[in-house]
Short mmCIF file of C-alpha atoms in Angstrom, two decimals:
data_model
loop_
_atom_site.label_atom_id
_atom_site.label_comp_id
_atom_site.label_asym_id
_atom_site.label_seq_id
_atom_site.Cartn_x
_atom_site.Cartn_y
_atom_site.Cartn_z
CA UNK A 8 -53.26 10.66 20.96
CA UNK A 9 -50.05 11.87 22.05
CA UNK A 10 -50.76 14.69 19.67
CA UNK A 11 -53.59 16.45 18.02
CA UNK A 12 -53.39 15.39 14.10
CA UNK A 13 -52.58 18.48 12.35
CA UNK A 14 -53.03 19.65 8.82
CA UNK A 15 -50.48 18.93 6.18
CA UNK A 16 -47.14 21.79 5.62
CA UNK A 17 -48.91 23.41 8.97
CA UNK A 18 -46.65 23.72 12.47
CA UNK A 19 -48.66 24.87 15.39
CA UNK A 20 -47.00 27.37 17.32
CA UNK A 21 -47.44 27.42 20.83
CA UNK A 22 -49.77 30.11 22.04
CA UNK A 23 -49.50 32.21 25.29
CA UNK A 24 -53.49 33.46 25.34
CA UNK A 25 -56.66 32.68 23.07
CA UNK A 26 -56.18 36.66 21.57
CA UNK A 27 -56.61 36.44 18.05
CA UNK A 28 -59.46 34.16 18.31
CA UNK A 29 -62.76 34.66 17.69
CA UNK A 30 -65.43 32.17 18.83
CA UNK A 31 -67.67 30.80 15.86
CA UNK A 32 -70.19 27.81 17.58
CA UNK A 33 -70.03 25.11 19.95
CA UNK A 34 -70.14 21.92 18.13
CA UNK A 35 -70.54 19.50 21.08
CA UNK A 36 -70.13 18.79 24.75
CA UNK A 37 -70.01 15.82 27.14
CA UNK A 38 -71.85 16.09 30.18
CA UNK A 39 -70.88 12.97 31.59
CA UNK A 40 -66.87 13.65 31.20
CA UNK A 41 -67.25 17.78 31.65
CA UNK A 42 -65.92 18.10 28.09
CA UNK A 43 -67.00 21.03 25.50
CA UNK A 44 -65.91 21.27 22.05
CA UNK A 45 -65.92 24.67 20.53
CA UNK A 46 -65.05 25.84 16.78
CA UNK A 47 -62.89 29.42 16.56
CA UNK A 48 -61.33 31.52 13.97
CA UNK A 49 -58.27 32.89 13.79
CA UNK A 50 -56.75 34.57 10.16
CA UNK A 51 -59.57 33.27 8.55
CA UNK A 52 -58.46 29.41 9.46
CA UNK A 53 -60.73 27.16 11.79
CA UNK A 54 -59.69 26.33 15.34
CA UNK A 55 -61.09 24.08 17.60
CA UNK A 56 -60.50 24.15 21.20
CA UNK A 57 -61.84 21.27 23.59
CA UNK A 58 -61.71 21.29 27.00
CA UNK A 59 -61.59 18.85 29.98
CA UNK A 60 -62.29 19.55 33.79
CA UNK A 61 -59.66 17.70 35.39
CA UNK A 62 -60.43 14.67 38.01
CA UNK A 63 -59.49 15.68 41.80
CA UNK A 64 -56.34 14.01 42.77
CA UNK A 65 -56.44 11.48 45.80
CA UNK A 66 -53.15 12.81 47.57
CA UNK A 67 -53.88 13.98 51.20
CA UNK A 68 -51.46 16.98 50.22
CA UNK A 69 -53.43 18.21 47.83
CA UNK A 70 -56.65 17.40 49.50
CA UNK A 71 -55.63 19.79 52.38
CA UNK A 72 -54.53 22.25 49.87
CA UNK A 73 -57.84 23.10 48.22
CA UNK A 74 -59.98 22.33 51.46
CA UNK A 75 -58.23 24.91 53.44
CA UNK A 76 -58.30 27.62 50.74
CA UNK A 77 -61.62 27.24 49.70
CA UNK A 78 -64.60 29.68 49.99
CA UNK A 79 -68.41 28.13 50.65
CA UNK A 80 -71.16 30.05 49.51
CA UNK A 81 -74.68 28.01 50.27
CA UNK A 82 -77.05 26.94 48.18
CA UNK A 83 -79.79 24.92 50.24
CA UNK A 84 -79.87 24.15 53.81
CA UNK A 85 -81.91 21.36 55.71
CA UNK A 86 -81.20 19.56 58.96
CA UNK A 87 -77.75 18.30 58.66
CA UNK A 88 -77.60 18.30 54.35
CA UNK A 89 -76.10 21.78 53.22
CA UNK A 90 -75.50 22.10 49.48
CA UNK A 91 -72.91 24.66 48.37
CA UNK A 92 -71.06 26.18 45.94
CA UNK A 93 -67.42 25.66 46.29
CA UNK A 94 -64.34 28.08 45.47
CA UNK A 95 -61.51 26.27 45.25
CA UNK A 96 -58.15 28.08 44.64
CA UNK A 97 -57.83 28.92 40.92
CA UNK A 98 -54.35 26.84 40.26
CA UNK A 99 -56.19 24.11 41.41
CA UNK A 100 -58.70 24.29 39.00
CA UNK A 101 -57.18 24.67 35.86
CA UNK A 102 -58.90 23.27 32.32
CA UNK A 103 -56.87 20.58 30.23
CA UNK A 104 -56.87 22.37 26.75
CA UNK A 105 -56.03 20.75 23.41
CA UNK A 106 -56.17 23.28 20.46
CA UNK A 107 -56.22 21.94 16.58
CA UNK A 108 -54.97 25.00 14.59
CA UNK A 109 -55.20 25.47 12.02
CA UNK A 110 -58.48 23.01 11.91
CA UNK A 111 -59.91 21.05 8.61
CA UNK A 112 -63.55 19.83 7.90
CA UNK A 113 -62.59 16.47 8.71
CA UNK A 114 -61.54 18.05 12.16
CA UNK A 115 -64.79 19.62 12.48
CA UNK A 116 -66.62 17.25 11.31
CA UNK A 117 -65.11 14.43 14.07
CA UNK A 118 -65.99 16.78 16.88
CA UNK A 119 -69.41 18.01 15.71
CA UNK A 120 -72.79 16.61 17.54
CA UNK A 121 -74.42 14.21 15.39
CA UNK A 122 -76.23 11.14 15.78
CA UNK A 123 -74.49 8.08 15.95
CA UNK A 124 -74.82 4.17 14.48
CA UNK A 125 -73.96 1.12 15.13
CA UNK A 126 -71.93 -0.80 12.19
CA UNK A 127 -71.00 -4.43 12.07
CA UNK A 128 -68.00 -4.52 9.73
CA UNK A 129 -67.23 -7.70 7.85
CA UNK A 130 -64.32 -8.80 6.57
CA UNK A 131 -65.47 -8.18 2.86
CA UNK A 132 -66.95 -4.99 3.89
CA UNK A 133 -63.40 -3.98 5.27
CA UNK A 134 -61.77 -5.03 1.65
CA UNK A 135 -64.81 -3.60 -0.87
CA UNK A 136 -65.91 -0.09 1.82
CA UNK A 137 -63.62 1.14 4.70
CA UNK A 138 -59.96 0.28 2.69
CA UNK A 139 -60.68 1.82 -0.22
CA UNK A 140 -62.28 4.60 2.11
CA UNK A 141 -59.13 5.03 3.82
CA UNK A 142 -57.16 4.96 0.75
CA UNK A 143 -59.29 7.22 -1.75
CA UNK A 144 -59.12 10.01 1.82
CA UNK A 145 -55.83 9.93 1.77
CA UNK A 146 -55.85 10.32 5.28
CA UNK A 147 -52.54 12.63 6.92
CA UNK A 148 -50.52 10.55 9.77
CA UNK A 149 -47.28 12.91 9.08
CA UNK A 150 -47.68 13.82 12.72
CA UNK A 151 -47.05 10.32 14.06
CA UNK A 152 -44.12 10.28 11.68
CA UNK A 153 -42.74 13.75 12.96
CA UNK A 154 -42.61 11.27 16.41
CA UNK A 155 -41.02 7.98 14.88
CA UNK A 156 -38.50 9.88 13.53
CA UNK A 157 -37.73 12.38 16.77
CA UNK A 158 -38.73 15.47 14.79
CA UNK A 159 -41.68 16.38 17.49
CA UNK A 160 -42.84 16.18 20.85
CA UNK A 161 -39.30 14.62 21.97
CA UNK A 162 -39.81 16.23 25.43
CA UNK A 163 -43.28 14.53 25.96
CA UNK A 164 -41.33 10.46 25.08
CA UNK A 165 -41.36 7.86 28.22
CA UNK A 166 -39.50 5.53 26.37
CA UNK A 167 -38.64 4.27 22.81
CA UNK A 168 -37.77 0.80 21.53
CA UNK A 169 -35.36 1.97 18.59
CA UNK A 170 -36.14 -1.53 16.64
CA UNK A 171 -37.56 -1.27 13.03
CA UNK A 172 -39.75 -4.25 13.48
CA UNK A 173 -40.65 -4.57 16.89
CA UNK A 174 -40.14 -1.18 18.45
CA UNK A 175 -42.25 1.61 19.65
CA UNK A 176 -42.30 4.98 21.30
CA UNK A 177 -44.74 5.61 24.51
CA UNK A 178 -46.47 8.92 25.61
CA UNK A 179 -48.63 10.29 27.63
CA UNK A 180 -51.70 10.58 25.77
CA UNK A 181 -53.08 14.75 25.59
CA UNK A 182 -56.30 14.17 27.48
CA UNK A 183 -54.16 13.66 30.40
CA UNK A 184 -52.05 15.71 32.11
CA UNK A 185 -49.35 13.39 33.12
CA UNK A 186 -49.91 14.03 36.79
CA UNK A 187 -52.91 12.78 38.00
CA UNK A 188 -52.66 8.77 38.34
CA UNK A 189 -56.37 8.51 38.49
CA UNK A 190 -56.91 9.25 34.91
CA UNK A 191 -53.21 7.90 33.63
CA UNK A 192 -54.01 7.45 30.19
CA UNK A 193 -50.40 6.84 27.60
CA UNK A 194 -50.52 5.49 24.18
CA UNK A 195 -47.73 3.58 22.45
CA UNK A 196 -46.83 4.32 18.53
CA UNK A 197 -45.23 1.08 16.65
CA UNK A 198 -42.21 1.79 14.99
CA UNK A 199 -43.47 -0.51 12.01
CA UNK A 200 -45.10 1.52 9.74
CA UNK A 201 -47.59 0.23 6.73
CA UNK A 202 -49.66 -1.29 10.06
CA UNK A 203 -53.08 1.10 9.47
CA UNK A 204 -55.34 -1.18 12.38
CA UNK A 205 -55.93 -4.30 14.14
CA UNK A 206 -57.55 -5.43 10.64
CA UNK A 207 -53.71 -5.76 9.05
CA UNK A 208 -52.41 -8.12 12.42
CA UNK A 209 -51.69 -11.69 11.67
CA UNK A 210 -49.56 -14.00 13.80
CA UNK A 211 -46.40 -12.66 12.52
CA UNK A 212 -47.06 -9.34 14.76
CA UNK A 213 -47.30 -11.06 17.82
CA UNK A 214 -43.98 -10.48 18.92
CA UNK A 215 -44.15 -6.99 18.49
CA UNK A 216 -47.66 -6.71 20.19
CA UNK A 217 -46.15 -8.88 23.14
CA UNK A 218 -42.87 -6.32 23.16
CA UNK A 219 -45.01 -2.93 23.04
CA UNK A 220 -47.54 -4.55 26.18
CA UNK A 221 -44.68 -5.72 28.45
CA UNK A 222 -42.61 -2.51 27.74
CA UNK A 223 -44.90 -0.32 28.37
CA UNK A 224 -46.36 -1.30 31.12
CA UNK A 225 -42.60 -1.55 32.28
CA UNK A 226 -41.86 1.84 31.50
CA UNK A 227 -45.17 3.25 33.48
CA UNK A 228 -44.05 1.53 36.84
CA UNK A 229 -40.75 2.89 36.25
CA UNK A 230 -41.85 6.46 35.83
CA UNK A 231 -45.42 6.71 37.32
CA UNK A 232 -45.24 3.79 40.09
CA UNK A 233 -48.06 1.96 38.46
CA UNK A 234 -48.28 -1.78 38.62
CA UNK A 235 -49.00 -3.30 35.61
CA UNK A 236 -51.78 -5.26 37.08
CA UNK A 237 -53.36 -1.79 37.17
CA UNK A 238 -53.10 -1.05 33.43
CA UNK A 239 -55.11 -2.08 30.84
CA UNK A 240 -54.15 -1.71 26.89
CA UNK A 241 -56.44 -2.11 24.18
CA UNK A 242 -56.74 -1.24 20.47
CA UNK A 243 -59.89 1.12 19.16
CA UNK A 244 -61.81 0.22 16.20
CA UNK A 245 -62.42 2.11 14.28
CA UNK A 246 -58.92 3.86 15.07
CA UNK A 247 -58.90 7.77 15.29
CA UNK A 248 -55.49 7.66 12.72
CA UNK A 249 -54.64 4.71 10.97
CA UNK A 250 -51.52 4.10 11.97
CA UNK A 251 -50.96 1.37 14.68
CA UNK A 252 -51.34 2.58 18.40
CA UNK A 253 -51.89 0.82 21.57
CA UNK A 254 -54.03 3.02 24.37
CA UNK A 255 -53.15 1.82 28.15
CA UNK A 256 -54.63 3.09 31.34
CA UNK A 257 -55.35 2.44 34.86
CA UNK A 258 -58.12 -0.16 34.90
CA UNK A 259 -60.60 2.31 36.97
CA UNK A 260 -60.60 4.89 34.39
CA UNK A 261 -63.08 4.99 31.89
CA UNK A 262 -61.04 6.98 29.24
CA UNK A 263 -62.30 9.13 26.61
CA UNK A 264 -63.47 7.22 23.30
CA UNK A 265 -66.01 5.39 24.80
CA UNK A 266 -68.19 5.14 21.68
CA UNK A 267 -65.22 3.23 19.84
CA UNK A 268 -64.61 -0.39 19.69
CA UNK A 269 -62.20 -1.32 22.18
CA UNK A 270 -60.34 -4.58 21.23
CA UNK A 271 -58.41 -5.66 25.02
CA UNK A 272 -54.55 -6.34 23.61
CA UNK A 273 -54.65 -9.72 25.22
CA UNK A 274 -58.22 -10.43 23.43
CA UNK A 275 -56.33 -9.53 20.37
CA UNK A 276 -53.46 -11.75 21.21
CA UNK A 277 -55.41 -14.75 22.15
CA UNK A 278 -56.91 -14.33 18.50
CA UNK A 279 -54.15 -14.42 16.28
CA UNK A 280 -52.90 -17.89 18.74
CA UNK A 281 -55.81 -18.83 17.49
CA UNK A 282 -56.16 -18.25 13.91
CA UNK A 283 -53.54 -15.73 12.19
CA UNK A 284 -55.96 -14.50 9.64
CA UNK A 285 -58.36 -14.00 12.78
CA UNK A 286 -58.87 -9.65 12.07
CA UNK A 287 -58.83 -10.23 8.19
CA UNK A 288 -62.14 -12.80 8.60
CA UNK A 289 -63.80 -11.52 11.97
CA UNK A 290 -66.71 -8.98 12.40
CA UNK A 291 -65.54 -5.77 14.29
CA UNK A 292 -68.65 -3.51 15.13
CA UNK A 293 -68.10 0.22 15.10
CA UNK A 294 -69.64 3.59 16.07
CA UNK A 295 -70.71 5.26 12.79
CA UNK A 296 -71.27 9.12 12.57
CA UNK A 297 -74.13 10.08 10.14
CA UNK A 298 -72.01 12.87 8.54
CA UNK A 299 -68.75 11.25 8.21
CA UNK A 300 -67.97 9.84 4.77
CA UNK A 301 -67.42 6.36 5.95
CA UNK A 302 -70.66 5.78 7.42
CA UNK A 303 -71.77 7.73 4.76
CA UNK A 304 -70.44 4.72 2.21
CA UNK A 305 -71.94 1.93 4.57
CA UNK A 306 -75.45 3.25 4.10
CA UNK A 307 -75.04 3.93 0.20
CA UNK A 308 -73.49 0.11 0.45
CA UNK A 309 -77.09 -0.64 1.83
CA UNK A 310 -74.88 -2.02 5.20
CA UNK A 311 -77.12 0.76 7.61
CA UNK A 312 -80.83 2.76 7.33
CA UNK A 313 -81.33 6.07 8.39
#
């Protein structure tokens, strides 16, 4: 997301140094992506901090940079195999950090270990469980709004399509850090707003789906030197904020979200040529989390077991 969702009448100032915090648990890592999740304190309000070890750039520059100042201390030695432990120089091995502060359950709750299920959404389901869901939770997307309407995070914008109907702003998505092209990872807001998920498009939106794909992908060649035939854009189900948002990134990175539903853009175009009420009829399957109130309502709805 181009920025962490943040509770309502609360600004996040930028912070300098974790002082101030105090560390409370760890509620979950990713071994696979290097990723830990970990809930802090601060004034008595929850924080959670998650960090990413960054992917080594493929640039002979900065190869040679953090071969030549490293340090080798070995671990194992036999024949010609030696396994070490490698000190590379410390501004080369900096942490991407995103901090949510100050932190609600429903924060907590996304980012805590639990066990996950697999849910095949219906159509009707969507209408009589997850809608009503979303509109009972009330759930907070002033952030994206503090975007659209150039209140926050102006500094971070690649481009914008001003237009009511068919526009869009693009940014660099926070788990990247807008400099390594191996993991490019940007997401696109729509303008449009009243669009919560794939599950609202009919045929009347393909012209803005069309505009925000062939934009965007301009707009990353123009500033990152990608070619489009390197991108790939896709919609998650079910979203992390329900407010429209298009993910693109290069098509050899396997970006974080992996457990959600992604829906390719031109998948999701082809359907609506197809039939316009295509996302209003069609199953869309989704990873459930045991504690979240969603999957929660599935299982009381006698949809899941467990």
């Amino acid at each position: 997301m181009p920025s962490c969702e943040s509770s309502n009448n609360n600004t996040q100032v930028g912070f300098t140094t974790l002082e101030g915090f105090s560390f409370k648990e760890v509620l979950n890592s990713d071994i696979t992506r290097k990723s830990i999740f970990v809930l802090l304190e601060k004034e008595g309000k929850n924080a959670i901090l998650i960090c990413d070890k960054q992917p080594f750039a493929e640039s002979a520059a900065e190869a040679e940079s953090w071969i030549r100042g490293s340090k080798m201390n070995l671990l194992v030695e036999n024949d010609i195999y030696g396994n070490y432990e490698q000190e590379i120089p410390a501004h080369l091995n900096g942490v991407k950090t995103t901090l949510i502060y100050p932190a609600t359950e429903k924060h907590i709750l996304k980012y805590r270990a639990q066990d996950r299920y697999l849910i095949a959404e219906t159509g009707d389901d969507y209408d009589k469980i997850t809608l009503p869901h979303i509109l009972e939770s009330n759930l907070s997307v002033q952030w994206v709004y503090n975007c659209l309407d150039h209140k926050s995070e102006q500094d971070r914008l690649i481009f914008e399509d001003p237009d009511e109907h068919s526009g869009f702003q693009l940014y660099p998505d926070l788990k990247w850090n807008g400099e390594t092209m191996e993991n490019l990872y940007c997401q696109a807001l729509v303008r449009r707003r009243g669009i919560k998920s794939v599950r609202d498009l009919t045929a009347d939106d393909i012209p803005l789906l069309e505009n925000v794909l062939e934009k965007s992908k301009k707009a990353i060649r123009e500033r990152y030197g990608v070619n489009p035939a390197q991108i790939k854009a896709y919609f998650h189900y079910q979203p992390s904020f329900y407010h429209l948002h298009m993910h693109l990134v290069k098509v050899n990175y396997d970006a974080p979200g992996g457990s959600m539903y992604a829906i390719p853009v031109e998948v999701a175009l082809g359907n609506l040529r197809i039939a316009s009420d295509y996302y209003k009829r069609a199953t869309l399957p989704f990873m459930g989390k045991a504690l979240d109130p969603l999957c929660q309502k599935f299982k009381a709805a006698g949809k899941i077991d467990f």
